[in-house]
Structures are given as C-alpha cells and as structure tokens.
PDB file of C-alpha atoms and ligand atoms in Angstrom:
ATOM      1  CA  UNK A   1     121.469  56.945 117.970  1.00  0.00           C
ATOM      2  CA  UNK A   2     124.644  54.913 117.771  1.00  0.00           C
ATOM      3  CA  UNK A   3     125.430  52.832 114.591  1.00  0.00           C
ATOM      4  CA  UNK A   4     128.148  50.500 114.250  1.00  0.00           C
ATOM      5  CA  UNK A   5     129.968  50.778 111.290  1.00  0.00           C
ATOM      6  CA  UNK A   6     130.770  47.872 109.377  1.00  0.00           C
ATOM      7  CA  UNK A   7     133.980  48.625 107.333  1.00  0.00           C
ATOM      8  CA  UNK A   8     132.936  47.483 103.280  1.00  0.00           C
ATOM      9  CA  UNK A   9     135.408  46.541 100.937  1.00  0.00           C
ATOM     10  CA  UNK A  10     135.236  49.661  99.198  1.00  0.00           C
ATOM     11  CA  UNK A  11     134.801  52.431 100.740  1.00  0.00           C
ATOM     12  CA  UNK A  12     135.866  54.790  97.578  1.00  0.00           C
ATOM     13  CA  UNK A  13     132.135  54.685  96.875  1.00  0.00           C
ATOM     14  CA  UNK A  14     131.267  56.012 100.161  1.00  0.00           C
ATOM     15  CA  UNK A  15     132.735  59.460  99.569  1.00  0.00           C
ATOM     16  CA  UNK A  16     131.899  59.084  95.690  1.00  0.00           C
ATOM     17  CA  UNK A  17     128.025  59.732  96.104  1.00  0.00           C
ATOM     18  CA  UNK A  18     128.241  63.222  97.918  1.00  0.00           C
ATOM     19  CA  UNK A  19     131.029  64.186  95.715  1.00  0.00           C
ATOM     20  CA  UNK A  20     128.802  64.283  92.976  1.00  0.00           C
ATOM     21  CA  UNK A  21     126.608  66.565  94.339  1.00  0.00           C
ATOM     22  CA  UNK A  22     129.079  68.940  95.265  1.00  0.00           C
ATOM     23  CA  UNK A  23     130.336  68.870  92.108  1.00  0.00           C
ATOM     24  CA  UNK A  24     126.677  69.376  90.109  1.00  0.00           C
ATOM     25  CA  UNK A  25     126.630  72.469  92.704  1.00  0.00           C
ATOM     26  CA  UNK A  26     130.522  73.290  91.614  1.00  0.00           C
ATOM     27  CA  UNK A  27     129.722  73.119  88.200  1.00  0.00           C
ATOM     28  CA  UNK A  28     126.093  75.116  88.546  1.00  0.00           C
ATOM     29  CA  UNK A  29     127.796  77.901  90.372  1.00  0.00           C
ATOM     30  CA  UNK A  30     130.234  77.995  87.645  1.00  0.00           C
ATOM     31  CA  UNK A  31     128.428  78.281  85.041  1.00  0.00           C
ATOM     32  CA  UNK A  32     126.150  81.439  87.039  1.00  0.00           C
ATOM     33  CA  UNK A  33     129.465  82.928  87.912  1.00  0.00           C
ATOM     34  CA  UNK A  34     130.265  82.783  84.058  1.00  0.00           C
ATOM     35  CA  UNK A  35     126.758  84.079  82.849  1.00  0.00           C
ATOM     36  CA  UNK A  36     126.716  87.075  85.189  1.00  0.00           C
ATOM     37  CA  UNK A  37     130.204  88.308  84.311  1.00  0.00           C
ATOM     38  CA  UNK A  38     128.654  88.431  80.631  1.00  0.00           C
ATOM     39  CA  UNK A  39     125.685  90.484  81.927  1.00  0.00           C
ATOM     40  CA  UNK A  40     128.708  92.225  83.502  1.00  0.00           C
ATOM     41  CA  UNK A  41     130.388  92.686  80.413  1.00  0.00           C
ATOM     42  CA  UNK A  42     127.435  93.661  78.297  1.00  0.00           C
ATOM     43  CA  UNK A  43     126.499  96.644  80.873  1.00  0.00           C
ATOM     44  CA  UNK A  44     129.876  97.669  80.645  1.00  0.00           C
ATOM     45  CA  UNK A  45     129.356 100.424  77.801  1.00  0.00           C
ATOM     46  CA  UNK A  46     127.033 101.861  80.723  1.00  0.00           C
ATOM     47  CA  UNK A  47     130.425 102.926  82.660  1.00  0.00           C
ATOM     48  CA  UNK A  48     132.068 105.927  81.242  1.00  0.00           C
ATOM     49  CA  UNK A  49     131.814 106.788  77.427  1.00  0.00           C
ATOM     50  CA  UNK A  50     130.936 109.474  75.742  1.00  0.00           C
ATOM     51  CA  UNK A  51     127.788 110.497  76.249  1.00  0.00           C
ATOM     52  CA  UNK A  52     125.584 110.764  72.656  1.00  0.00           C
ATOM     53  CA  UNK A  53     124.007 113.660  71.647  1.00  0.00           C
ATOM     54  CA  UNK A  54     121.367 113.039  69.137  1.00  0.00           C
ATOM     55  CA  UNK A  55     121.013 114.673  66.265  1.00  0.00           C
ATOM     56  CA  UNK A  56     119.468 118.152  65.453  1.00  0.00           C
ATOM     57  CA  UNK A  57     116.028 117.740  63.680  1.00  0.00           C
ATOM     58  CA  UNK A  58     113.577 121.230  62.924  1.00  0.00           C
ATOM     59  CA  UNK A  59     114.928 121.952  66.492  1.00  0.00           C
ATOM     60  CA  UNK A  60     113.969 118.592  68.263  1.00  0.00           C
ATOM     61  CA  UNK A  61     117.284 116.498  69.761  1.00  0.00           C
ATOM     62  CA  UNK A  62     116.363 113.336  67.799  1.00  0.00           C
ATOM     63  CA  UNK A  63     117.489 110.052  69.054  1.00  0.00           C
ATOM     64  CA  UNK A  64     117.503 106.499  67.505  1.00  0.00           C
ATOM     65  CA  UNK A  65     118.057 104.195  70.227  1.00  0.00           C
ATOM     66  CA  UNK A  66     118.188 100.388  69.991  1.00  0.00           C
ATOM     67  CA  UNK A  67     117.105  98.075  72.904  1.00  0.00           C
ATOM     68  CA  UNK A  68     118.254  94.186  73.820  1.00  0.00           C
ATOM     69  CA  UNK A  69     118.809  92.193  76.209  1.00  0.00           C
ATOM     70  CA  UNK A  70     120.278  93.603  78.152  1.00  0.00           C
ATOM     71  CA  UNK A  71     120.990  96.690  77.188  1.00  0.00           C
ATOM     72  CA  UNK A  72     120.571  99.993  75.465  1.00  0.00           C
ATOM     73  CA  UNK A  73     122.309 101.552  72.380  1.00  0.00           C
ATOM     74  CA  UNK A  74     123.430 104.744  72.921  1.00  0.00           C
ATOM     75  CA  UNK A  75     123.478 103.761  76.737  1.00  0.00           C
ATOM     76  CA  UNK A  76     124.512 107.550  77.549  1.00  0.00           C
ATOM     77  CA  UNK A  77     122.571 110.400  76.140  1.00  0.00           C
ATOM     78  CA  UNK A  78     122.813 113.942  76.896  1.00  0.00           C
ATOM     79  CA  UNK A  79     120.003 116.556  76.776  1.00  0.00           C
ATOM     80  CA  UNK A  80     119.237 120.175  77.909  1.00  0.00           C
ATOM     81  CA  UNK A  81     116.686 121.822  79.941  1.00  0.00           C
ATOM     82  CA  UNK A  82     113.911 123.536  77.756  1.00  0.00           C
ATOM     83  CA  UNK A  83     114.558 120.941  74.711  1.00  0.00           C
ATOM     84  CA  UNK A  84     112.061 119.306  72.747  1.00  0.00           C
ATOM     85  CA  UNK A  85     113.768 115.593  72.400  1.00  0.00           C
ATOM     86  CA  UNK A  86     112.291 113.208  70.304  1.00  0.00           C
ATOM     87  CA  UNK A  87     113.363 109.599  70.875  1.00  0.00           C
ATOM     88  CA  UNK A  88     112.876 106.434  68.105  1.00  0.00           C
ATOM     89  CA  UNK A  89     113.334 103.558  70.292  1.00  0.00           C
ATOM     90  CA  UNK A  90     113.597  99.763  68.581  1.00  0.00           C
ATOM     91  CA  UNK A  91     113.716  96.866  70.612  1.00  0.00           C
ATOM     92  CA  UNK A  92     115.761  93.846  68.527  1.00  0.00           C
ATOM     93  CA  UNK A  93     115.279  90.954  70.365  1.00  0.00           C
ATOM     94  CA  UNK A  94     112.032  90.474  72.866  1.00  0.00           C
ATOM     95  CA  UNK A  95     109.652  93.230  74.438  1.00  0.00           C
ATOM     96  CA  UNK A  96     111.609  95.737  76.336  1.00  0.00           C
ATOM     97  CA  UNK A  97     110.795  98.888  78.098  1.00  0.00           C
ATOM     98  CA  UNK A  98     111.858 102.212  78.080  1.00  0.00           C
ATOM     99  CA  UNK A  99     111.488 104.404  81.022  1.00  0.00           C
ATOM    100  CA  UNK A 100     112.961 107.479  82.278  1.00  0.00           C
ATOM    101  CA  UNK A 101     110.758 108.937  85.535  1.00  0.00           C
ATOM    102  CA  UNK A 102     112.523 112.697  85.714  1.00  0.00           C
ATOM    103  CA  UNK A 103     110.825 113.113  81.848  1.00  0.00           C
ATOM    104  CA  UNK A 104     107.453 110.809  82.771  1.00  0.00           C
ATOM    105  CA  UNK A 105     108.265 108.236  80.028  1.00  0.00           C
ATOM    106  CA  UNK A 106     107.242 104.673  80.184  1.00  0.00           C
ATOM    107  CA  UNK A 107     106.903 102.937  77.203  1.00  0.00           C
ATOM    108  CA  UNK A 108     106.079  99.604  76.489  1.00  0.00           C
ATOM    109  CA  UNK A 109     108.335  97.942  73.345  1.00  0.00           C
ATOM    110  CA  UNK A 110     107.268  94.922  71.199  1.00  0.00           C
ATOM    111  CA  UNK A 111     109.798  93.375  69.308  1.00  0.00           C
ATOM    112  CA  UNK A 112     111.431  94.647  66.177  1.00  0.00           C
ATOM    113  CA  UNK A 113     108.709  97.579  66.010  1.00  0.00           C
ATOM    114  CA  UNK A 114     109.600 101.317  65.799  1.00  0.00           C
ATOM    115  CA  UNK A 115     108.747 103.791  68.160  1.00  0.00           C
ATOM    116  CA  UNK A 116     108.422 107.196  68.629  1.00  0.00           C
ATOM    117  CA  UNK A 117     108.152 109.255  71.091  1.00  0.00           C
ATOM    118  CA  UNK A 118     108.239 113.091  71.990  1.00  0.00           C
ATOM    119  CA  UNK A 119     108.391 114.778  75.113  1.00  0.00           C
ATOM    120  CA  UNK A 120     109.752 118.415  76.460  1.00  0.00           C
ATOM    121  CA  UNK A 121     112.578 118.334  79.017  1.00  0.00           C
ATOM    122  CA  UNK A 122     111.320 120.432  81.763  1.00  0.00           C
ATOM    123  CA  UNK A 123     112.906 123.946  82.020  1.00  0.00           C
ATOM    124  CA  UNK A 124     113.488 124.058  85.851  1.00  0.00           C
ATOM    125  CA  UNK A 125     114.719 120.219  86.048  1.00  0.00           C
ATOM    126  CA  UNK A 126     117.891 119.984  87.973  1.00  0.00           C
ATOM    127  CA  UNK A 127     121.092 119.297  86.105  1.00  0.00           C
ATOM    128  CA  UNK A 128     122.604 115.800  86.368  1.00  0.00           C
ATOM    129  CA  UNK A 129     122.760 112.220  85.284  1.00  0.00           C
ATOM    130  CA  UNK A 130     119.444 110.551  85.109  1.00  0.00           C
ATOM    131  CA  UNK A 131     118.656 106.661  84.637  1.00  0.00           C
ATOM    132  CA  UNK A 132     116.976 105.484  81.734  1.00  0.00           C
ATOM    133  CA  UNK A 133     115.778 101.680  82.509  1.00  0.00           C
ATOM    134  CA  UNK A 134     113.972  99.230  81.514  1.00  0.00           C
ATOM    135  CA  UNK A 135     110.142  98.519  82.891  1.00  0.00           C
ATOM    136  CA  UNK A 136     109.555  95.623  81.265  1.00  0.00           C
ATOM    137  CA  UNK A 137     110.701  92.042  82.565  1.00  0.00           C
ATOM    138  CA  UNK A 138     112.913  90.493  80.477  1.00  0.00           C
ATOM    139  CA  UNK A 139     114.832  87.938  81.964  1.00  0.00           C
ATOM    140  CA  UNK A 140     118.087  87.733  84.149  1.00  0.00           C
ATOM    141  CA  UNK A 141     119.707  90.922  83.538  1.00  0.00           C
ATOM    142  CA  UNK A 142     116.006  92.852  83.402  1.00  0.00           C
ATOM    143  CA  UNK A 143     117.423  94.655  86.558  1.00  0.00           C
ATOM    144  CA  UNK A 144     120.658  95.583  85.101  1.00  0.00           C
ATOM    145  CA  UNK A 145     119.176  97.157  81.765  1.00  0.00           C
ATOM    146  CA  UNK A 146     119.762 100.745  82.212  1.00  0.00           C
ATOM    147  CA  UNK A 147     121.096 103.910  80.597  1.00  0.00           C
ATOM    148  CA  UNK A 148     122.141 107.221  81.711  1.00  0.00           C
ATOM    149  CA  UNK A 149     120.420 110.016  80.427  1.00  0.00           C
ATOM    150  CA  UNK A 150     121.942 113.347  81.258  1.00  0.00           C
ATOM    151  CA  UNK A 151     120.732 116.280  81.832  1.00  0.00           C
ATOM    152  CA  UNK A 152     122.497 119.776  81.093  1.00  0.00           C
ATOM    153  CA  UNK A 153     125.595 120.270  82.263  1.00  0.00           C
ATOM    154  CA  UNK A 154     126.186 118.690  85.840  1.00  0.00           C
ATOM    155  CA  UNK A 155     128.727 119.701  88.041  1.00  0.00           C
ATOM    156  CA  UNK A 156     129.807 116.587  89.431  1.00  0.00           C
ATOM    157  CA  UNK A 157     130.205 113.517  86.751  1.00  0.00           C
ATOM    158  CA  UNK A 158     131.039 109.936  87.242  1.00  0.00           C
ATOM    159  CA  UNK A 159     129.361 109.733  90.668  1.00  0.00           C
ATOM    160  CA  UNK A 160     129.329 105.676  91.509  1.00  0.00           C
ATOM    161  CA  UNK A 161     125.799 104.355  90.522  1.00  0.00           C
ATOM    162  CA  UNK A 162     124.990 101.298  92.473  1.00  0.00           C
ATOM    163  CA  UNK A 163     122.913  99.649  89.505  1.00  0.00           C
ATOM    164  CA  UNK A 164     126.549  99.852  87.549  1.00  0.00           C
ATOM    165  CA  UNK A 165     128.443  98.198  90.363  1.00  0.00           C
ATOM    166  CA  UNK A 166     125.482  95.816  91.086  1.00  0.00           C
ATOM    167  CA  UNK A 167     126.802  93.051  88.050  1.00  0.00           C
ATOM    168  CA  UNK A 168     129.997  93.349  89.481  1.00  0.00           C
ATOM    169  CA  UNK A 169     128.884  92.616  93.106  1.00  0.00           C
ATOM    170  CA  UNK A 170     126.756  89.437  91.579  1.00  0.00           C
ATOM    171  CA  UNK A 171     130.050  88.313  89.660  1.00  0.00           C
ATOM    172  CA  UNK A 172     132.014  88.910  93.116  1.00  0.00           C
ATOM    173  CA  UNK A 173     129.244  86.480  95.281  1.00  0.00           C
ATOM    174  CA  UNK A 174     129.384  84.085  92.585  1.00  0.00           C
ATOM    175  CA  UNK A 175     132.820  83.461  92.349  1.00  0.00           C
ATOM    176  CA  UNK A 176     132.541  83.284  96.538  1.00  0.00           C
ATOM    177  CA  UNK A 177     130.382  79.942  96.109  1.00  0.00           C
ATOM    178  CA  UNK A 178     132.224  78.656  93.768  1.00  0.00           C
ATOM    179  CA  UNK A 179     135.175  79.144  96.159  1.00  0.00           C
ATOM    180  CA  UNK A 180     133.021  77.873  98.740  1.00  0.00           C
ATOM    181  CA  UNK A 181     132.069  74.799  97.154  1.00  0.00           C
ATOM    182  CA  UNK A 182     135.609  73.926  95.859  1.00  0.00           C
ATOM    183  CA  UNK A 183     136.247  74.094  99.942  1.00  0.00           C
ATOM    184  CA  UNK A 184     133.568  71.756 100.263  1.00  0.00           C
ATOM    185  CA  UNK A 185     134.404  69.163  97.760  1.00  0.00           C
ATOM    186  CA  UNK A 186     137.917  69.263  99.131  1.00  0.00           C
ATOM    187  CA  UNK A 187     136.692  68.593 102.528  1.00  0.00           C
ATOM    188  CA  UNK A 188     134.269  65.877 101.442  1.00  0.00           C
ATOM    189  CA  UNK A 189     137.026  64.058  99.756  1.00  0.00           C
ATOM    190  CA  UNK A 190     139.137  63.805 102.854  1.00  0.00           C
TER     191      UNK A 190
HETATM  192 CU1  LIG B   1     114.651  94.721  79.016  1.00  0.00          CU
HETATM  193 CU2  LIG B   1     113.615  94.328  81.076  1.00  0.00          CU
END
C-alpha cells in the first residue's frame, strides 16, 4: 500500500514521537544496567577473601552468619571433614534461605529471627569448595545470593564459579542494550 506523503510544516514532530520511546527504553536499560552492577558489587565479597573459620565452641566450629539481600556475611567459610559445625544464621532484612546440599541443609529464615542449626560434616565428603545459597525467593538478585563453603583442604582453589561471573555477564548484556538503543535513537533521529 502506497501513501503519498504530504510534506507538514513541521516535521521536527515527526521524528519527536518515536524518539521518546527510545529514549524511555534508553533510560530503562540504564537504570537495569546500573541496578545489576550493584547486585554485582554486593556479590563481590563472594570472589576471593579469606575464607572464615568460625569459632571453636565445646568442640563444635560455631558460626554466626548474617543474611540480606543479597548476600551472606561471612560469604566464605571453611570447615573439615568429621566436624560437628554449628551455624546461627540471622536474616536482617526479609525471609531468606540457607541451603547447602553436600551437608543436607535447607532452612527456611524469617526476618530478624535467630537460628540455629547443627549438623556433622560427613567424614568421607570430598575436599573442595561448596556453595552455600539461598532457597528462598527474594527478589532480583535471589539467584545471585550465594556463599562458598569449603570443605578441608582442596587442592585446587579459585576455580571460576559461573554463579560469581553470572552478575558480571548481566552487567555486560545490559550495558549491550543500552549501546544498542543509543544506536537506535541515533538512527531514529536521522
Ligand atoms: Cu535471599 Cu533468595
């Protein structure tokens, strides 16, 4: 179908109206690209550090760990084979989880209510670094909060973990719309 088109007087407002849009989606992506480099940020603690190592108590490894969105604190803990491990877990903020499969934890954490739990880290387990994560949805960075939990003395450290490169990966495809769109707008404007 073949319209004629009748020039107007001013055509500025042509080009105006879908400039706007691609500017709400500019600003949208933006502001996304902004909030998952803070999830980013806030998982950083998870890569590297010092791993925490609780605190002796009548022979149990005691930890106190705090829980918020969207993360853990410790975030790395370190534990033997054979040990009895006690953990206090707090959640400051909203309901959390705290889960660690390799130990057959799940635990379900209202907010601003202590915690405890005691388990027995199996003798025969296989030294390395285990993931300590949350099982209870919590909003936008629910898949991101995790901790390491590890276990003896494993040869290899520092292996790449894909759930610590995932916030990077969402910052990286975030920025690439926001590229996108900026191409867009400039090519709507022509
Ligand atoms: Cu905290 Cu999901």
């Amino acid at each position: 179908m073949k319209k004629k088109i009748i020039p107007t007087k001013s055509p500025p407002t042509h080009s105006r109206f879908p400039l706007g849009i691609a500017s709400i989606i500019l600003i949208t992506a933006l502001i996304m690209a902004i909030f998952t480099g803070g999830i980013a940020y806030g998982v950083r603690g998870l890569i590297g550090g010092e791993p925490d190592e609780g605190v002796m108590v009548d022979g149990v490894r005691e930890f106190r760990i705090s829980a918020r969105q969207w993360s853990y604190e410790p975030a790395v803990i370190k534990v033997n084979p054979g040990e009895k491990v006690r953990f206090i877990i707090t959640s400051t903020d909203i309901k959390h989880g705290f889960a660690i499969n390799e130990l057959g934890i799940n635990l379900y954490m209202e907010p601003e209510t202590e915690l405890t739990h005691e388990t027995v880290v199996p003798i025969d387990i296989a030294p390395g670094v285990y993931t300590m994560y949350c099982s209870v949805f919590c909003g936008i960075g629910h898949p991101y909060m995790k901790g390491n939990i590890i276990i003896g003395d494993p040869a290899t450290f520092g292996d790449i973990n894909i759930t610590q490169v995932l916030p990077y990966l969402g910052t990286a495809i975030m920025a690439g719309i926001v590229v996108t769109s900026i191409i867009l707008v400039r090519r709507r404007a022509r």
